Short mmCIF file of C-alpha atoms in Angstrom, two decimals:
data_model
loop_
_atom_site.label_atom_id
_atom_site.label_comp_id
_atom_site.label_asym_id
_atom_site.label_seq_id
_atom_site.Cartn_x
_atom_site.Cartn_y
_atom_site.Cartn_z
CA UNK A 1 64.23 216.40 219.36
CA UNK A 2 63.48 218.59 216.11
CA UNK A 3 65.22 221.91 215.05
CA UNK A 4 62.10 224.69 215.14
CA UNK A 5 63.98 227.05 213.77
CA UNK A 6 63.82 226.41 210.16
CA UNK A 7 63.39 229.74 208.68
CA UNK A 8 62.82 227.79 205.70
CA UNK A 9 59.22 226.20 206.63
CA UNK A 10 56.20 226.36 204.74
CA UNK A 11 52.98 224.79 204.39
CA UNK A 12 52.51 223.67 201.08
CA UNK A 13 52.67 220.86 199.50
CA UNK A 14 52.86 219.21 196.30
CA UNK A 15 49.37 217.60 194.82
CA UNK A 16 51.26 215.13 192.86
CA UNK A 17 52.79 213.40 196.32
CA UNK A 18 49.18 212.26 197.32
CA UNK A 19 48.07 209.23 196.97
CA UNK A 20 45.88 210.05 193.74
CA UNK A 21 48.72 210.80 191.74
CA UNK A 22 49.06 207.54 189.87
CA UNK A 23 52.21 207.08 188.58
CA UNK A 24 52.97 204.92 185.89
CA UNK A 25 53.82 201.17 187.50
CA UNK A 26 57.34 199.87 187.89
CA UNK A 27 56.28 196.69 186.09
CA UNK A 28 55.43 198.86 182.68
CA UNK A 29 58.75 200.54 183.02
CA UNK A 30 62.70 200.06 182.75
CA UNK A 31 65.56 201.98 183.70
CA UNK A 32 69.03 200.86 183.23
CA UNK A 33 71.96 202.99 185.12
CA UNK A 34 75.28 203.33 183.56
CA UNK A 35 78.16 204.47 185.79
CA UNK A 36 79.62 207.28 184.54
CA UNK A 37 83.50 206.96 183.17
CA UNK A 38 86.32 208.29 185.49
CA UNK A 39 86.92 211.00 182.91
CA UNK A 40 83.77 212.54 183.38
CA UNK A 41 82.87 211.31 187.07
CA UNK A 42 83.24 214.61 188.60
CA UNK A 43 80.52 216.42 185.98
CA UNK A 44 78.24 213.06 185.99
CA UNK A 45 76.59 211.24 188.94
CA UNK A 46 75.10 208.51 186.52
CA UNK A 47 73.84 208.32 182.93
CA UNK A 48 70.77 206.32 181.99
CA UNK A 49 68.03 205.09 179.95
CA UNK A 50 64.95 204.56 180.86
CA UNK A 51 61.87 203.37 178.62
CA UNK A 52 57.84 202.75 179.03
CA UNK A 53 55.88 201.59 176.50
CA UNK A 54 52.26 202.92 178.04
CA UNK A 55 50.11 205.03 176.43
CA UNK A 56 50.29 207.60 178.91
CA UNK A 57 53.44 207.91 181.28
CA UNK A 58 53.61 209.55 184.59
CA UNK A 59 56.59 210.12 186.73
CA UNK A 60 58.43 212.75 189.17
CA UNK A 61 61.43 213.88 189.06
CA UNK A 62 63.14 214.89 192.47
CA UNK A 63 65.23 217.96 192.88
CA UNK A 64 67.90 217.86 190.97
CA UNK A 65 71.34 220.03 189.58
CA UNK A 66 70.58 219.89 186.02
CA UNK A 67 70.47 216.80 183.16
CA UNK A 68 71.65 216.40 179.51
CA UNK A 69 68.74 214.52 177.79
CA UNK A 70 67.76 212.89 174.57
CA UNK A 71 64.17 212.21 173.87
CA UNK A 72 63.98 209.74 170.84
CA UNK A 73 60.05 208.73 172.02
CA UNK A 74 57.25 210.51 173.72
CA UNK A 75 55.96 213.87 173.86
CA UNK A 76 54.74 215.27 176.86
CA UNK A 77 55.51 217.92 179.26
CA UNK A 78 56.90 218.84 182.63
CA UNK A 79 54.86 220.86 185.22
CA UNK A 80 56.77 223.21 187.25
CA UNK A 81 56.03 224.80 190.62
CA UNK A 82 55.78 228.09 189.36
CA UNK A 83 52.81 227.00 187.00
CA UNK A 84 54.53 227.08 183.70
CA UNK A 85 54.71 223.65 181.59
CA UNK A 86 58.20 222.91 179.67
CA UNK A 87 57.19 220.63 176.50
CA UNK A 88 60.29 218.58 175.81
CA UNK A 89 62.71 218.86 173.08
CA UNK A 90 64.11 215.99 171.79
CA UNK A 91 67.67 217.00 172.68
CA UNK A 92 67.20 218.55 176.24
CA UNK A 93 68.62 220.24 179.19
CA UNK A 94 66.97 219.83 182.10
CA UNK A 95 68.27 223.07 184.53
CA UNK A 96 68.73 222.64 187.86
CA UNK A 97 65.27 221.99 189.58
CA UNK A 98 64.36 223.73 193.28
CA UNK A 99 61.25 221.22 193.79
CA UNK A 100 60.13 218.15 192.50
CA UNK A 101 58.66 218.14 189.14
CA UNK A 102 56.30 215.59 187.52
CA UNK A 103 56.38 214.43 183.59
CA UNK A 104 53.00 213.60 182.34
CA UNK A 105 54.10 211.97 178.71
CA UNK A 106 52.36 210.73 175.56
CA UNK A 107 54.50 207.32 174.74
CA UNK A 108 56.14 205.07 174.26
CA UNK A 109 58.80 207.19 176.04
CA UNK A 110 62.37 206.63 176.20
CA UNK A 111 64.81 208.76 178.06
CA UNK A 112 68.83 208.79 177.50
CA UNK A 113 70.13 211.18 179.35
CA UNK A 114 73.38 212.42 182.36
CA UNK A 115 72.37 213.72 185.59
CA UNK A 116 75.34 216.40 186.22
CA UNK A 117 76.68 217.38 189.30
CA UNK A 118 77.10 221.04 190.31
CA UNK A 119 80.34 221.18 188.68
CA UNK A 120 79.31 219.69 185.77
CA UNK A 121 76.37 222.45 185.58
CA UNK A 122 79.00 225.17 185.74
CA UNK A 123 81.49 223.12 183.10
CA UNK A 124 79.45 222.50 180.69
CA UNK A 125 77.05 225.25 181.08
CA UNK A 126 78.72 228.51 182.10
CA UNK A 127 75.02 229.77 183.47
CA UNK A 128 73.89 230.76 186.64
CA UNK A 129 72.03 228.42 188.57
CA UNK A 130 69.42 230.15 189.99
CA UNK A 131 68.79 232.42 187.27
CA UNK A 132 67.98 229.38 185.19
CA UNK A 133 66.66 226.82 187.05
CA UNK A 134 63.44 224.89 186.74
CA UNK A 135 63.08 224.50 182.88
CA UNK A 136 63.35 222.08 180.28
CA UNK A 137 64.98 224.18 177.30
CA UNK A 138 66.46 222.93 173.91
CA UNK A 139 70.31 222.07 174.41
CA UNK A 140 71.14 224.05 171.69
CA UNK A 141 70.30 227.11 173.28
CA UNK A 142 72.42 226.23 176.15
CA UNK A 143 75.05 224.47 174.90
CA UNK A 144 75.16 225.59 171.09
CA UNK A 145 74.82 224.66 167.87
CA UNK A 146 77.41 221.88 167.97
CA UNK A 147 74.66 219.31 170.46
CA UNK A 148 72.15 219.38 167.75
CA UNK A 149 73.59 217.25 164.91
CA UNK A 150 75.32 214.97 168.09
CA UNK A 151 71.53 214.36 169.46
CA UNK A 152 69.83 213.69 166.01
CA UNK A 153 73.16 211.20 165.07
CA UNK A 154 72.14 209.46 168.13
CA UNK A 155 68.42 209.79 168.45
CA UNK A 156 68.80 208.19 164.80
CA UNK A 157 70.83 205.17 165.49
CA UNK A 158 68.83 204.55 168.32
CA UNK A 159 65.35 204.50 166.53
CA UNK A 160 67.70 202.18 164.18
CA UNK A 161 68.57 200.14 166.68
CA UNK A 162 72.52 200.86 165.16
CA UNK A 163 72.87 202.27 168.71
CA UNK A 164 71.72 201.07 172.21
CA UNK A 165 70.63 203.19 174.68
CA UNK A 166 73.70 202.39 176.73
CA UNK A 167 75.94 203.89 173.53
CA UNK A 168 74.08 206.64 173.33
CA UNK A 169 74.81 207.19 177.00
CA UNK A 170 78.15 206.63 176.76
CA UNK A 171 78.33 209.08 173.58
CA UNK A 172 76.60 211.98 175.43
CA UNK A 173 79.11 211.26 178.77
CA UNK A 174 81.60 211.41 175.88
CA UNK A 175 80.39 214.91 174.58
CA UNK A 176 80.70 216.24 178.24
CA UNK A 177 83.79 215.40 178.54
CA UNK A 178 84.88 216.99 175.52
CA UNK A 179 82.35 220.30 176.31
CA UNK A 180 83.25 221.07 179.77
CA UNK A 181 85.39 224.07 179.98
CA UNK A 182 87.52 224.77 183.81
CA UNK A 183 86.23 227.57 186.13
CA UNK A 184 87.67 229.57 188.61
CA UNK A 185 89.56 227.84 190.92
CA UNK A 186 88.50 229.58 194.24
CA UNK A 187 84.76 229.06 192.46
CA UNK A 188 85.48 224.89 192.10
CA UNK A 189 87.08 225.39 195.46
CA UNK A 190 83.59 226.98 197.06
CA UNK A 191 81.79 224.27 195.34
CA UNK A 192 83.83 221.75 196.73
CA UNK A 193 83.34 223.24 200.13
CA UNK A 194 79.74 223.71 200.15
CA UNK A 195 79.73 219.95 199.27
CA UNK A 196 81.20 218.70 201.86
CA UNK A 197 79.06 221.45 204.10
CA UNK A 198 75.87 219.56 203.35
CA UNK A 199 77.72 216.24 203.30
CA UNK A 200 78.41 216.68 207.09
CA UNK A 201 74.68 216.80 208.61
CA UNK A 202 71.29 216.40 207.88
CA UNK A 203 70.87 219.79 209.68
CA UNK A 204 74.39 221.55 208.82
CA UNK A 205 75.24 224.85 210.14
CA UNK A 206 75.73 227.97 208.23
CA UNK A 207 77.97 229.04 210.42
CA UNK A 208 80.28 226.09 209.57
CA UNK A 209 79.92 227.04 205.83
CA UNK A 210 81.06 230.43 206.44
CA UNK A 211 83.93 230.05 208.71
CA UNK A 212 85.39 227.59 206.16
CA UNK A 213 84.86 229.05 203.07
CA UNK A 214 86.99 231.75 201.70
CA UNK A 215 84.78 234.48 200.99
CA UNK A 216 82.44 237.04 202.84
CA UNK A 217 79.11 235.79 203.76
CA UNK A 218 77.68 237.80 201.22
CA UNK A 219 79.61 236.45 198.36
CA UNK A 220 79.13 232.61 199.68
CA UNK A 221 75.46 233.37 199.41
CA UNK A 222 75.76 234.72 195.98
CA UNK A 223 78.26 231.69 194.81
CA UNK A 224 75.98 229.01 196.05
CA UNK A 225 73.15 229.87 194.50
CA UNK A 226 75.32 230.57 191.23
CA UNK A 227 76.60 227.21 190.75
CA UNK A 228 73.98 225.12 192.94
CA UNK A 229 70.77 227.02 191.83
CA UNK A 230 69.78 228.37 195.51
CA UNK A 231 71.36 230.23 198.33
CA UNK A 232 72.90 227.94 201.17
CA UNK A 233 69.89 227.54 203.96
CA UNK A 234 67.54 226.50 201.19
CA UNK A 235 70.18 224.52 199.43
CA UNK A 236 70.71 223.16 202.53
CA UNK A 237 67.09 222.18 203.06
CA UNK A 238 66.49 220.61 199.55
CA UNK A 239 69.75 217.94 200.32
CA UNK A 240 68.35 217.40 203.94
CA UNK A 241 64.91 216.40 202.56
CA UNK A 242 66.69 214.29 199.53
CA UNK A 243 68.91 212.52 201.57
CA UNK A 244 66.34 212.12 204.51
CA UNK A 245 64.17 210.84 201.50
CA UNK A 246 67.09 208.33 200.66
CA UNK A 247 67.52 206.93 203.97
CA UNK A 248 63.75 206.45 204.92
CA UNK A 249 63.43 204.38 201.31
CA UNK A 250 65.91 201.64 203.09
CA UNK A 251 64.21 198.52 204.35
CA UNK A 252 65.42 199.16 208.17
CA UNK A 253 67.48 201.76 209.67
CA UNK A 254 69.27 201.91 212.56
CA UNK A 255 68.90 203.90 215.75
CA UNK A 256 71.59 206.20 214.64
CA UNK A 257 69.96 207.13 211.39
CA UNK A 258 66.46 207.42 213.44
CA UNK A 259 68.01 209.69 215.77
CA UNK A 260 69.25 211.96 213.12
CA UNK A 261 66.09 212.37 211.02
CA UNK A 262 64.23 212.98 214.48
CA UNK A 263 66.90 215.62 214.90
CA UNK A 264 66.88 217.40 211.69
CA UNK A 265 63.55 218.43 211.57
CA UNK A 266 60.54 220.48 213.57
CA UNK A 267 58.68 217.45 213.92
CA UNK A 268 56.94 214.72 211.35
CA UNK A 269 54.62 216.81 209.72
CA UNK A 270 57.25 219.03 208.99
CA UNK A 271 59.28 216.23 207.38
CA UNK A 272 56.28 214.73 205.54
CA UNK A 273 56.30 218.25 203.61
CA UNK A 274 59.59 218.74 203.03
CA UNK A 275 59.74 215.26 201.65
CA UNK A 276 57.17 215.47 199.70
CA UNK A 277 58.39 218.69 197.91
CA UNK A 278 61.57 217.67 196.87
CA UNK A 279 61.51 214.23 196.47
CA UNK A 280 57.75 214.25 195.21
CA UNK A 281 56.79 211.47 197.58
CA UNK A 282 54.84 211.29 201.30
CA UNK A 283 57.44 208.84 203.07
CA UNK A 284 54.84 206.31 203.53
CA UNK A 285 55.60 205.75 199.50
CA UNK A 286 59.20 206.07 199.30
CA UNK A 287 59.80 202.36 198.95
CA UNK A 288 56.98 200.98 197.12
CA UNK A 289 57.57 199.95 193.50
CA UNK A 290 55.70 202.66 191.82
CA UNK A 291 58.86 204.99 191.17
CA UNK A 292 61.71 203.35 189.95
CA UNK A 293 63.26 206.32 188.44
CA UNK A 294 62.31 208.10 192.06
CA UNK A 295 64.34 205.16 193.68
CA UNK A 296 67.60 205.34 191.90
CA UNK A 297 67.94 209.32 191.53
CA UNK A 298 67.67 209.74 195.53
CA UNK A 299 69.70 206.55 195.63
CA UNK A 300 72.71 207.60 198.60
CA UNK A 301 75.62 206.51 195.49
CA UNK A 302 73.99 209.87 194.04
CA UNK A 303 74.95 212.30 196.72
CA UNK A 304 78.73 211.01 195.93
CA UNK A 305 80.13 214.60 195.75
CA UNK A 306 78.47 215.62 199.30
CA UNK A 307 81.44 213.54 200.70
#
């Protein structure tokens, strides 16, 4: 059985999840994952650092709430949807993305860098999610003045080597922890809720979101896509295709977890495309060793604060 109601459905897809795409080989790259402290572990799903010494990098990265970046190596750009290109700064933020996005990078290239959670968008940002998402901007005009001489501290020890990358990690976790400022409570409250909401199915109902969150329908549409960059049915989409992405990258699943992907959408086409444009990958390719950074950011341990 698949839903064929999903007034989400389209027919495109993204050129960079066919096979022709090459991406730069798992062998030529490294990514170490840090786990975020407790102090920050509700802002920050995981910090990392991940490095290629190629000439010429390629990667994708899925749909995601937002990241905090340092670029100490590589230039290159990111190449949205919408047809704009982002270059990137060497201190970044990364909004929150609706699609997957691939990086096309003159390196070496090395990455250090937080991938925040919705809350941590809206603590450490203060911006609207959907009015800023899908850009790579300089922090500074996000965050202020005070990230720039942080970032180039860093970005200097590292070159140095008087800093690893895992310090340098560590020291940007450290600088969210210190940045992020409380919001509303009913707001943290509606983000809370809407977590759980696409926690609970594959397929969840918006009915379910409404009746349990304390608001009108009309200002639960407005919230969502305020802190989590989209309104609810296509939020709900994106973390259906990420997590359906997740769950087809393990080696075997079981009948239960077939049964729910067979229930969650039209049919397989329909999950082939939805795949494919927000994880950047056909499923066929989710668990070959071409993507390492694909691998670990739709990694289940990331979808923590979906309950």
């Amino acid at each position: 059985m698949y839903d064929s109601e999903d007034p989400y459905t389209d027919q495109d897809s993204l050129d960079f999840g066919k096979a022709d795409y090459e991406l730069t080989a798992s062998s030529l790259i490294t990514v170490d994952y840090i786990a975020p402290p407790a102090a920050i572990s509700d802002y920050v799903t995981t910090l990392y650092h991940f490095r290629c010494e190629e000439p010429v990098i390629r990667d994708i990265q899925p749909a995601s709430v937002g990241h905090l970046s340092l670029f100490p190596r590589g230039k290159g750009e990111m190449h949205f949807r919408e047809g704009h290109r982002d270059p990137n700064p060497e201190i970044a933020i990364l909004t929150p993305l609706s699609t997957a996005t691939p990086i096309i990078v003159n390196g070496p290239f090395h990455v250090i860098g937080a991938a925040l959670t919705p809350l941590g968008w809206a603590s450490l940002t203060g911006l609207h999610a959907g009015d800023y998402r899908d850009r790579l901007r300089e922090a500074s005009e996000i965050l202020g003045e005070d990230i720039g001489p942080i970032g180039q501290d860093l970005i200097r020890d590292y070159r140095s080597g008087t800093k690893s990358g895992r310090d340098c990690a560590l020291a940007l976790g450290e600088y969210i922890g210190g940045k992020v400022k409380p919001i509303n409570s009913r707001h943290a409250e509606l983000i809370r809720v809407v977590n759980n909401w696409l926690g609970s199915s594959l397929n969840p109902e918006l009915s379910e979101l409404m009746a349990k969150a304390a608001y009108s329908d009309r200002q639960v549409q407005r919230l969502t896509e305020r802190y989590f960059g989209l309104p609810p049915q296509a939020l709900a989409r994106k973390y259906r295709a990420l997590r359906a992405a997740a769950l087809l990258s393990f080696p075997q699943l079981t009948p239960e977890f077939e049964a729910e992907l067979g229930n969650a959408f039209f049919d397989q086409p329909h999950m082939i495309r939805e795949i494919n444009r927000f994880a950047g990958r056909t499923p066929a390719r989710l668990s070959d060793d071409d993507n390492p950074f694909l691998s670990e950011m739709i990694d289940p341990k990331n979808f923590r604060e979906l309950g």
